[in-house]
Short mmCIF file of C-alpha atoms in Angstrom, two decimals:
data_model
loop_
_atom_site.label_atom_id
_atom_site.label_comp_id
_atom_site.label_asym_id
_atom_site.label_seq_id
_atom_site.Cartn_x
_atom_site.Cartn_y
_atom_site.Cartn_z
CA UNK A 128 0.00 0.00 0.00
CA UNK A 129 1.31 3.13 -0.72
CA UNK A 130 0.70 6.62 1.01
CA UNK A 131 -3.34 7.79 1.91
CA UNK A 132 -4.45 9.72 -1.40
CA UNK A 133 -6.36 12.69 -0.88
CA UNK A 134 -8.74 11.76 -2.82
CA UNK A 135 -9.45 8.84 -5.54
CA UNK A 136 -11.89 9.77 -8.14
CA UNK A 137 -13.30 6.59 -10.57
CA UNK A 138 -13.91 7.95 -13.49
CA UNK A 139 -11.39 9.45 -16.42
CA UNK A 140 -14.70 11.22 -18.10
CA UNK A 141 -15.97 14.92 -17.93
CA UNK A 142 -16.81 14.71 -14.51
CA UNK A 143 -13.96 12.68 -13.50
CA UNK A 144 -10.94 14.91 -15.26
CA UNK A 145 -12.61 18.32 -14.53
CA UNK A 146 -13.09 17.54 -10.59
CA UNK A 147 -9.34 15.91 -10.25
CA UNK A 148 -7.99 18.46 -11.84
CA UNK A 149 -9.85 21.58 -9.54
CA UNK A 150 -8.77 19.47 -6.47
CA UNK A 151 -5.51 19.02 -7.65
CA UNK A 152 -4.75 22.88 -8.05
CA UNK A 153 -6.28 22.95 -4.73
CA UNK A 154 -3.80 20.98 -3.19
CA UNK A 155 -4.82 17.80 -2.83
CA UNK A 156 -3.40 14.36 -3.91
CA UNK A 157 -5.15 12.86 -6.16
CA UNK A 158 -5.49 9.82 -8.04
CA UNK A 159 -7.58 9.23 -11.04
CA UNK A 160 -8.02 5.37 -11.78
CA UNK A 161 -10.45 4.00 -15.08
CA UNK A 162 -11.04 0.45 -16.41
CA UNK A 163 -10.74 1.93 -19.62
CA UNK A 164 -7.46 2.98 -21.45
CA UNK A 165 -8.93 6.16 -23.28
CA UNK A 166 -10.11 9.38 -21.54
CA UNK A 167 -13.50 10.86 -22.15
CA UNK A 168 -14.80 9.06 -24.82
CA UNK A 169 -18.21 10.70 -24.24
CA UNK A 170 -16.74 14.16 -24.89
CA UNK A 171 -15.01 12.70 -28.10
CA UNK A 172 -17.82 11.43 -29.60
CA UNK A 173 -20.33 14.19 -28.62
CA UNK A 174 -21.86 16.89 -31.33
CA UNK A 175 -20.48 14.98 -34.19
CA UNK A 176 -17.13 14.98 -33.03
CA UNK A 177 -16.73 18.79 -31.56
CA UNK A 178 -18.36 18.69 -28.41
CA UNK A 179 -22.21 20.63 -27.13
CA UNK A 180 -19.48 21.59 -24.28
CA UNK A 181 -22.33 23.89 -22.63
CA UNK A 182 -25.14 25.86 -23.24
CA UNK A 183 -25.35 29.54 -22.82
CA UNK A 184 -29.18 29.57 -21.91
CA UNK A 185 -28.71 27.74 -18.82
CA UNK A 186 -30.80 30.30 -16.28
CA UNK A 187 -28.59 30.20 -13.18
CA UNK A 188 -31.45 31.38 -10.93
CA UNK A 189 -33.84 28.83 -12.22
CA UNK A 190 -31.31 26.00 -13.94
CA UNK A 191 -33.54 23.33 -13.27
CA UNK A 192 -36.16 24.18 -15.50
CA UNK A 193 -33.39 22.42 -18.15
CA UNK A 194 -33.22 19.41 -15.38
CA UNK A 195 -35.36 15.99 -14.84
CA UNK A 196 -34.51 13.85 -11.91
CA UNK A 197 -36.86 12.72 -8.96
CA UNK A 198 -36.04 16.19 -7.68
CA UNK A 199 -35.24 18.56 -10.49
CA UNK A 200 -34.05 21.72 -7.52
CA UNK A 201 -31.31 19.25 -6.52
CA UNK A 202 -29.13 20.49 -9.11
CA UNK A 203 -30.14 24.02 -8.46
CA UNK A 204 -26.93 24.67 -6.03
CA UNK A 205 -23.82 23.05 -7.85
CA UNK A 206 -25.30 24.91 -11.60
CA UNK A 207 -25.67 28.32 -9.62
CA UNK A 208 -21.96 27.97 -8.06
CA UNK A 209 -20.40 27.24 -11.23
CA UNK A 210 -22.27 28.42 -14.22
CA UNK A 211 -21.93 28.45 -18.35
CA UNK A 212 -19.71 31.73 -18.02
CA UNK A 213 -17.44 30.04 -15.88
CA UNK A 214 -16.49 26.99 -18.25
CA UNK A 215 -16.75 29.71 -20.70
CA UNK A 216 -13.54 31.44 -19.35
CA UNK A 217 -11.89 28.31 -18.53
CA UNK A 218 -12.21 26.92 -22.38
CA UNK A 219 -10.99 30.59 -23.82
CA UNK A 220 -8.03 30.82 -20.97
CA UNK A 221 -7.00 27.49 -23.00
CA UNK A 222 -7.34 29.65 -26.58
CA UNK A 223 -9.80 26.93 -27.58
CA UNK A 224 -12.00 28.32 -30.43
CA UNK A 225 -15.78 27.68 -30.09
CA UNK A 226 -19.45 29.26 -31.60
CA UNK A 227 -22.55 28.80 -31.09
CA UNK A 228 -25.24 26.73 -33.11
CA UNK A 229 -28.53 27.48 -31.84
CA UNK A 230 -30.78 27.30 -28.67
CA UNK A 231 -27.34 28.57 -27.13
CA UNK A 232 -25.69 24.89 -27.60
CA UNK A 233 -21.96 25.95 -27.83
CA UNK A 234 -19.57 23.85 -29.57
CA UNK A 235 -15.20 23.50 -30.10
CA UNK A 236 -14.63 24.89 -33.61
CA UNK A 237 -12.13 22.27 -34.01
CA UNK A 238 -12.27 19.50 -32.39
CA UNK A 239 -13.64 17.76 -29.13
CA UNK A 240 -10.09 16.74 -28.35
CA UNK A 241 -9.47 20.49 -27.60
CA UNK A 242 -11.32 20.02 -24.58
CA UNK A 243 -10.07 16.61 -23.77
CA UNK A 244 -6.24 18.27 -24.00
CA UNK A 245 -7.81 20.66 -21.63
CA UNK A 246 -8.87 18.71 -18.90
CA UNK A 247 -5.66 16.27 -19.39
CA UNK A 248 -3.65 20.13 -18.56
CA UNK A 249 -5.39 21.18 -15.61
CA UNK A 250 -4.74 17.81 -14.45
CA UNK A 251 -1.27 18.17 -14.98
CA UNK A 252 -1.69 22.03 -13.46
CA UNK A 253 -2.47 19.65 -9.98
CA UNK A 254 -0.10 17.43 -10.11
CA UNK A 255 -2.88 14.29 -10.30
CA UNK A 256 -1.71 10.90 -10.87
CA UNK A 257 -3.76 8.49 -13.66
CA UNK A 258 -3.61 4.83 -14.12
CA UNK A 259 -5.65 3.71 -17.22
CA UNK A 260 -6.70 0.72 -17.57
CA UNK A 261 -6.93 -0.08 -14.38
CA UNK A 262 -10.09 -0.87 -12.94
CA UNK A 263 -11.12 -0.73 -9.38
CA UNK A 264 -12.10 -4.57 -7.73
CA UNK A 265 -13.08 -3.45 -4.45
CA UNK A 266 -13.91 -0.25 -1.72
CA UNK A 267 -14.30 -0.68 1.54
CA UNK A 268 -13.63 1.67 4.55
CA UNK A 269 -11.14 0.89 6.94
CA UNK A 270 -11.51 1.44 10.63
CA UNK A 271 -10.32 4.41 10.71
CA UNK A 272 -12.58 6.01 8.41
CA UNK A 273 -10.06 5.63 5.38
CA UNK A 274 -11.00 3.80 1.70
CA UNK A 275 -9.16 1.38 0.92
CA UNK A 276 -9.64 0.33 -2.88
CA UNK A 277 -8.61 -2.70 -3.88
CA UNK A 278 -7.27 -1.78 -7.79
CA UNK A 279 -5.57 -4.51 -10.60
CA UNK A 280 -2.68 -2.32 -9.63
CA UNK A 281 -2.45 -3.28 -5.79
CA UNK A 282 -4.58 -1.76 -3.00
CA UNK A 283 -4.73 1.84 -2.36
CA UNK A 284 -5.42 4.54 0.74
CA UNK A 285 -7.52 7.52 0.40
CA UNK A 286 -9.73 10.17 2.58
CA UNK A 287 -12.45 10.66 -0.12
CA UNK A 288 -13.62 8.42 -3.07
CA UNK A 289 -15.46 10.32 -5.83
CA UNK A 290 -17.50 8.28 -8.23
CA UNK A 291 -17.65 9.70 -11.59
CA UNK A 292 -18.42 6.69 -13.12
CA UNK A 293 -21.39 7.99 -15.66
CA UNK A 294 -24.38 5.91 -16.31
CA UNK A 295 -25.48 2.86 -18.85
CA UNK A 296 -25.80 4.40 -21.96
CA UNK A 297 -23.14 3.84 -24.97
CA UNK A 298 -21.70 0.51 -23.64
CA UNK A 299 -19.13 0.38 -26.52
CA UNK A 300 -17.27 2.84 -24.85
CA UNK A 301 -17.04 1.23 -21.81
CA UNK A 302 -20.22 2.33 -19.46
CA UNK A 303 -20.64 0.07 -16.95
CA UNK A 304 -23.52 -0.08 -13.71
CA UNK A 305 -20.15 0.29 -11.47
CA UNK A 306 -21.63 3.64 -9.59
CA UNK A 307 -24.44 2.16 -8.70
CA UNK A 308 -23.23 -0.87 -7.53
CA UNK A 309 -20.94 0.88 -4.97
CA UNK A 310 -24.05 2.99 -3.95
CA UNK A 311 -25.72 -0.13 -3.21
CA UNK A 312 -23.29 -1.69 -1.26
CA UNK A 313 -22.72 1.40 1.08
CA UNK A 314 -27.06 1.60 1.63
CA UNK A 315 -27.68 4.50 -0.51
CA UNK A 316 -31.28 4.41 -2.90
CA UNK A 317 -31.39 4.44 -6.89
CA UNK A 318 -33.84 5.68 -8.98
CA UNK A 319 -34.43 3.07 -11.71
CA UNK A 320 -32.36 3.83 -13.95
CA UNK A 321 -33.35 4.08 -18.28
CA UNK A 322 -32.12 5.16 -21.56
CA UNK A 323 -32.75 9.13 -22.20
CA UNK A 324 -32.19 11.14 -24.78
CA UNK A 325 -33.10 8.13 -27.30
CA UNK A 326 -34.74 7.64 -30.52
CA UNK A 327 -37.82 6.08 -30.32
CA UNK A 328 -39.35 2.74 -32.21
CA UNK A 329 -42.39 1.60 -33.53
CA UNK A 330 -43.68 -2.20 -34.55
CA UNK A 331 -46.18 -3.81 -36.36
CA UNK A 332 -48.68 -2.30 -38.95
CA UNK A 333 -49.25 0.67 -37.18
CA UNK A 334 -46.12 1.59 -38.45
CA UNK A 335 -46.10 0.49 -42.18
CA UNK A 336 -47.29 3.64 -43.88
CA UNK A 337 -43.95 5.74 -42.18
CA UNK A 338 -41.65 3.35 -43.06
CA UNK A 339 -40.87 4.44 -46.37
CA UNK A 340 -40.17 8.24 -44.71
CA UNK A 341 -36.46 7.26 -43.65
CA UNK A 342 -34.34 10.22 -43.83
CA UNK A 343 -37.18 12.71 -43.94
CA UNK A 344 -36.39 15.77 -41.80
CA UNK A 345 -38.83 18.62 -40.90
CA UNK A 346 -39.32 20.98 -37.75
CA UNK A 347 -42.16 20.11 -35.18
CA UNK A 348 -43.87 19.98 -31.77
CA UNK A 349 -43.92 17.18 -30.08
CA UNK A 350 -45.31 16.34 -27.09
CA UNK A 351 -46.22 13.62 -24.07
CA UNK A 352 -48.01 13.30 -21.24
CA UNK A 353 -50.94 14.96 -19.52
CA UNK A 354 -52.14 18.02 -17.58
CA UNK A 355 -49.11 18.96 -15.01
CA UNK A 356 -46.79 16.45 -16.51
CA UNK A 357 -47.60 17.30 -19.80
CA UNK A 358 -43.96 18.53 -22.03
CA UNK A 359 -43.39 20.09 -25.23
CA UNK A 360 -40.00 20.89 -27.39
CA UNK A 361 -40.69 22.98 -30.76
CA UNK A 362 -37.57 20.90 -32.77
CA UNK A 363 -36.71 18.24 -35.45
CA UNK A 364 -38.07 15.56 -36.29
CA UNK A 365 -36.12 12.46 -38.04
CA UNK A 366 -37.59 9.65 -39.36
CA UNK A 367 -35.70 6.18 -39.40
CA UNK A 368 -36.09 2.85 -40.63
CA UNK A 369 -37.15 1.79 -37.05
CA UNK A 370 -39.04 4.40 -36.21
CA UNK A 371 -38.43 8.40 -35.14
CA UNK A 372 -35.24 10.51 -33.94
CA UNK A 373 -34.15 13.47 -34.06
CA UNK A 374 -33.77 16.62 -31.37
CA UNK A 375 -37.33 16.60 -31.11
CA UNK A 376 -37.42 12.83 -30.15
CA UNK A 377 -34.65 12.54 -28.07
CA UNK A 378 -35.80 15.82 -26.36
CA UNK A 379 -38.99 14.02 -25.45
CA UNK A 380 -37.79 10.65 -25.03
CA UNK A 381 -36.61 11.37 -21.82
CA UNK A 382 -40.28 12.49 -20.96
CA UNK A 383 -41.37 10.09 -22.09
CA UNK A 384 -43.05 6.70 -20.40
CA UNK A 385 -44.26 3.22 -21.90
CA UNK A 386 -47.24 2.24 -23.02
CA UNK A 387 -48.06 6.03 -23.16
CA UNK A 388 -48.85 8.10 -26.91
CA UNK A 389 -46.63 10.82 -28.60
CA UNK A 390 -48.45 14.00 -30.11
CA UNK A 391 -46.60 15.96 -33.08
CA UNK A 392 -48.22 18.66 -34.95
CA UNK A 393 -46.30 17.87 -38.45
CA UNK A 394 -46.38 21.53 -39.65
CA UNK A 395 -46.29 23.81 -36.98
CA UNK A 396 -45.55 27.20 -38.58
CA UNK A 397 -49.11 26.69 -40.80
CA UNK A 398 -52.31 26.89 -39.82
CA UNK A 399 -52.82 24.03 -42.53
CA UNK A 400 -57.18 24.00 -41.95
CA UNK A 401 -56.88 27.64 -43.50
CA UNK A 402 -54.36 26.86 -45.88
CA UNK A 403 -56.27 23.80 -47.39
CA UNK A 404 -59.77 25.95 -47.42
CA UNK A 405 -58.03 28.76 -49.46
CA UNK A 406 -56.50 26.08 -51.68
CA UNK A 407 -59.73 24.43 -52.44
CA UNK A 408 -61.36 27.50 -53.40
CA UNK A 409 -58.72 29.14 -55.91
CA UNK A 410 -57.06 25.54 -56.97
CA UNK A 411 -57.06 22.66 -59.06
CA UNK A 412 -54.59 20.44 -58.54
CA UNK A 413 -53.71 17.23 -56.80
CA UNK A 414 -54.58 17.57 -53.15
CA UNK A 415 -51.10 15.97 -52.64
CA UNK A 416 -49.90 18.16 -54.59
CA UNK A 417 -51.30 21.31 -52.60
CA UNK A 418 -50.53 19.53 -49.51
CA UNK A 419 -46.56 19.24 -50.89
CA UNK A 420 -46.49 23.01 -50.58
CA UNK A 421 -47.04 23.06 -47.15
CA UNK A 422 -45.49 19.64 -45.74
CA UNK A 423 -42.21 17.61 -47.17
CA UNK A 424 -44.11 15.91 -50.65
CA UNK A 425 -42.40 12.84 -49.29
CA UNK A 426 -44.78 13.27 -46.03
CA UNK A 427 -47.54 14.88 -48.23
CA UNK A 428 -48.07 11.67 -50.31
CA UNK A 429 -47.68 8.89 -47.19
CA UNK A 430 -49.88 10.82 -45.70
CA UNK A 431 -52.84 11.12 -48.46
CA UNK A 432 -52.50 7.13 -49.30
CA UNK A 433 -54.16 6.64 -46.01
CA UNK A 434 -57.57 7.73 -47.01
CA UNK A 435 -59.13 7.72 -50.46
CA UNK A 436 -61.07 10.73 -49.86
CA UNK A 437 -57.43 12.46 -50.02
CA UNK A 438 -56.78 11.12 -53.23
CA UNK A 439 -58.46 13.66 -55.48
CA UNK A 440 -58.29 17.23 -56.63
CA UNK A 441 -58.82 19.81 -53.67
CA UNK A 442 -61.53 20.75 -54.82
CA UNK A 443 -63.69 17.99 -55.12
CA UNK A 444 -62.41 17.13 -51.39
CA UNK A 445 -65.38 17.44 -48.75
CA UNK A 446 -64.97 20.15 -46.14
CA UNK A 447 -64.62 17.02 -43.75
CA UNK A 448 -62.08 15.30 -45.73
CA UNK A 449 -59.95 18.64 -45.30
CA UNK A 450 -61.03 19.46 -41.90
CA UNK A 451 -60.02 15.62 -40.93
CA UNK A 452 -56.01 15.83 -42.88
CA UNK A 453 -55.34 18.91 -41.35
CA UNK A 454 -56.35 17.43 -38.11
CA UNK A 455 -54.28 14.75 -38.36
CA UNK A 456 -51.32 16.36 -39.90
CA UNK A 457 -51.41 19.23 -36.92
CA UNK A 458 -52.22 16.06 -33.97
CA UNK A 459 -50.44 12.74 -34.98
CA UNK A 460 -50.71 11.00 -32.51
CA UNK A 461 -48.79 7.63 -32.33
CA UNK A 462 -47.73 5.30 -28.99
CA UNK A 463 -43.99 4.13 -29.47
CA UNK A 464 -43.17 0.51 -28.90
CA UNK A 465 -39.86 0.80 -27.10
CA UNK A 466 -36.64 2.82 -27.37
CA UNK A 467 -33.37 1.93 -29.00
CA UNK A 468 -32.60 1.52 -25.50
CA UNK A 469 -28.75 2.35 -23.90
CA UNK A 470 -26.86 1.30 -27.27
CA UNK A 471 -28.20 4.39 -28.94
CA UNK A 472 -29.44 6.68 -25.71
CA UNK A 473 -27.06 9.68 -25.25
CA UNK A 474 -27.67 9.80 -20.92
CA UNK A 475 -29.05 7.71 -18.61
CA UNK A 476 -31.90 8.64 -16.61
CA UNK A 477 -32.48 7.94 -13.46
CA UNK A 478 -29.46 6.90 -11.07
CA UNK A 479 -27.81 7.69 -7.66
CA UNK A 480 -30.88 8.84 -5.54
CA UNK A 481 -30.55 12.67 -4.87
CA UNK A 482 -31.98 12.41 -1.31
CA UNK A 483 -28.75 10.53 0.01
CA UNK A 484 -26.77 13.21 -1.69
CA UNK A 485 -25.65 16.64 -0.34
CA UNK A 486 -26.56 19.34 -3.02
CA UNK A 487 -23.56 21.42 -1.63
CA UNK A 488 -21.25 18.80 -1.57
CA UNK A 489 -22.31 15.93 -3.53
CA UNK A 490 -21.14 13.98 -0.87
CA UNK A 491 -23.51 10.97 -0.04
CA UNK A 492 -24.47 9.71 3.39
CA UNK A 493 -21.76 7.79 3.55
CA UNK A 494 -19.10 9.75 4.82
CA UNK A 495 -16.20 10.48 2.28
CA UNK A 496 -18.30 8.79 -0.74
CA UNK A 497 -18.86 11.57 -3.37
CA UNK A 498 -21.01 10.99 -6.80
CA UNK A 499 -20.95 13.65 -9.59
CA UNK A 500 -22.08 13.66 -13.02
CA UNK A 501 -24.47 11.50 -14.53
CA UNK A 502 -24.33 8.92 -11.65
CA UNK A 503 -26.37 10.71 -10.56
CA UNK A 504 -30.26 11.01 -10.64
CA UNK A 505 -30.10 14.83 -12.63
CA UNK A 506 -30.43 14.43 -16.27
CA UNK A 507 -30.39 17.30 -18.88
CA UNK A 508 -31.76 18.16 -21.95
CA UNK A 509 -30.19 17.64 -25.13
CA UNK A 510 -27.98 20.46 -26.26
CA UNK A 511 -24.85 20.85 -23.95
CA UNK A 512 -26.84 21.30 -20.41
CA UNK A 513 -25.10 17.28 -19.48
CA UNK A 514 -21.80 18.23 -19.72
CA UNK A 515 -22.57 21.66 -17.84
CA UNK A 516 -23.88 18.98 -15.03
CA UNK A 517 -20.80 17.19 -15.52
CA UNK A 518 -18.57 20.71 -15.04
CA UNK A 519 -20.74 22.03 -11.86
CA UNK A 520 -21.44 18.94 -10.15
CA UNK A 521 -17.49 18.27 -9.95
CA UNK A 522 -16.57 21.57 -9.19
CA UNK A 523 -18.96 21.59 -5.94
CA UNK A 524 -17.52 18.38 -4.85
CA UNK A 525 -13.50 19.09 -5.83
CA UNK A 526 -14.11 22.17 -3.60
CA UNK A 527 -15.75 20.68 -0.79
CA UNK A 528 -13.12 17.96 -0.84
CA UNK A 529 -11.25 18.29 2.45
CA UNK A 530 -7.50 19.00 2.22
CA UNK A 531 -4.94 17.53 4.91
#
């Protein structure tokens, strides 16, 4: 056994790196041990390659309006303490070049390795210590209150052991259930945890007329559930061979729950009742045709082959017949058979229960056992608000981390 670490953080991902390397300038020794050999795969493979690092739309008085989790104010301390701006100055202190996309979703000009460099430097600005691969067999706490971990590269000492860990989705890149298999063992709760941020599938006949749509992109609203928990993202929509993706999909994917429907209004910018009306009155073409004006004429002709009173010139369509497509153009509403589950699911919902968690601290009712990132039960939505859960949630704990 060698000397008692300060600290030994599992984990060489956004969380992980960024909370090592804030301890490290802080002081403290730190180790940083992963089963896997490469750092941060989810940062390399995230917005195509250059990285949603953050999003500048994050509210810092109310950030949890961008949050799910069994309690969505949880988050509310750690994303108020270290905010957008902050990561901000951190990424142009490093001269990385970045812009923004939309919906404030900021991304590396470059590349995502820019930020990966990063993180590897302000671990090297703290002086912390990384073994990759090496994976961690066993943690257990010694008498006197210090972890022992038993690692494939002997056992170690250490005052604190931060999990940062990350959830189930992407297993290709090595996510494991590790996190919450340590929070089990030491008696703290999950929340079930389930892909998020996923596209969404569909079986059987119900499905058959969309199939042929693979590849068709168009803006919409989607929607799920009812009354209070009722959400709704105004985004794309992609359909696949399997079903639907897209921002607006994966947006509401995390929403939403088995068994229940999906509503999309298909052309959201027209008010398509009006739009048909006039076109019956002053046309004569195809209503497929008139419909292709207004819709994707991929979408416009799935859509009229599902009703023979579609198939005709506007203006021998009934007033029903109209009334009744633009209806179901502007309410679609379809129930989804399953997910693509974690293979394809950018987060994991659910996770480390929040209520055995200090929001301050992120250290858990076990004394000395910290969680960050998406461990976690706090889940964002699509568009960089993850990895500014990642950055915040370490920074609370690498600062709460006691020193010697």
């Amino acid at each position: 056994m060698s000397d008692t670490w300060d600290a030994v953080v599992v984990g060489a991902g956004a969380a992980g790196l960024f909370c090592a390397g804030v301890a490290g300038q802080r002081g403290l020794r730190v180790l940083v041990l992963d089963h896997s050999d490469k750092v941060a795969e989810k940062i390399r493979i995230s917005g195509g390659g250059r990285a949603n690092f953050t999003n500048r739309d994050l509210d810092p008085q109310a950030p949890h309006k961008h949050f799910l989790g069994a309690n969505p104010h949880f988050c509310r301390s750690a994303l108020s303490r270290y905010t957008p701006a902050d990561f901000i100055a951190l990424v142009q202190r490093h001269g990385i070049a970045f812009h923004e996309k939309h919906k404030g979703q900021l991304f590396c000009d470059r590349s995502a390795d820019d930020l990966i460099q990063m993180l590897l430097r302000e671990c090297e600005a703290g002086g912390v210590q990384r073994w990759q691969p090496c994976a961690v067999k066993a943690l257990r706490q010694g008498g006197d209150g210090v972890y022992e971990i038993d690692t494939e590269r002997g056992t170690e000492r250490s005052r604190a052991v931060v999990i940062a860990t990350g959830g189930l989705s992407i297993p290709k890149i090595g996510a494991t259930d590790f996190g919450y298999r340590i929070a089990a063992q030491f008696g703290l709760r999950l929340v079930e945890p389930r892909p998020g941020l996923v596209p969404l599938t569909f079986d059987g006949e119900g499905w058959t007329p969309y199939a042929a749509l693979a590849g068709l992109a168009l803006p919409v609203r989607i929607e799920t559930g009812e009354k209070k928990a009722r959400m709704a993202f105004l985004e794309d929509l992609l359909f696949t061979h399997r079903g639907l993706s897209g921002p607006a999909v994966l947006q509401i994917s995390s929403y939403w729950r088995e068994g229940s429907p999906i509503r999309l209004n298909l052309a959201p910018e027209v008010e398509l009742h009006a739009a048909l009306a006039r076109a019956k009155a002053t046309s004569r073409k195809l209503l497929a045709n008139e419909l292709a004006s207004l819709v994707p004429s991929r979408l416009a002709d799935a859509w009229v082959q599902q009703d023979a009173d579609w198939q005709r010139p506007v203006a021998e369509a009934s007033d029903k017949a109209l009334a009744r497509l633009a209806e179901r153009l502007a309410r679609w509403e379809i129930t989804p058979t399953s997910t693509e589950g974690y293979r394809k699911a950018e987060v994991t919902l659910g996770g480390v229960d929040t209520r055995d968690l200090s929001s301050q601290t992120m250290e858990s009712k076990q004394p000395g056992l910290y969680f960050i990132g998406e461990v976690v039960d706090v889940t964002g939505w699509l568009g960089g608000y993850n990895f500014q859960w990642a950055w915040a949630s370490a920074h609370a704990c690498a600062q709460a981390l006691p020193g010697r």
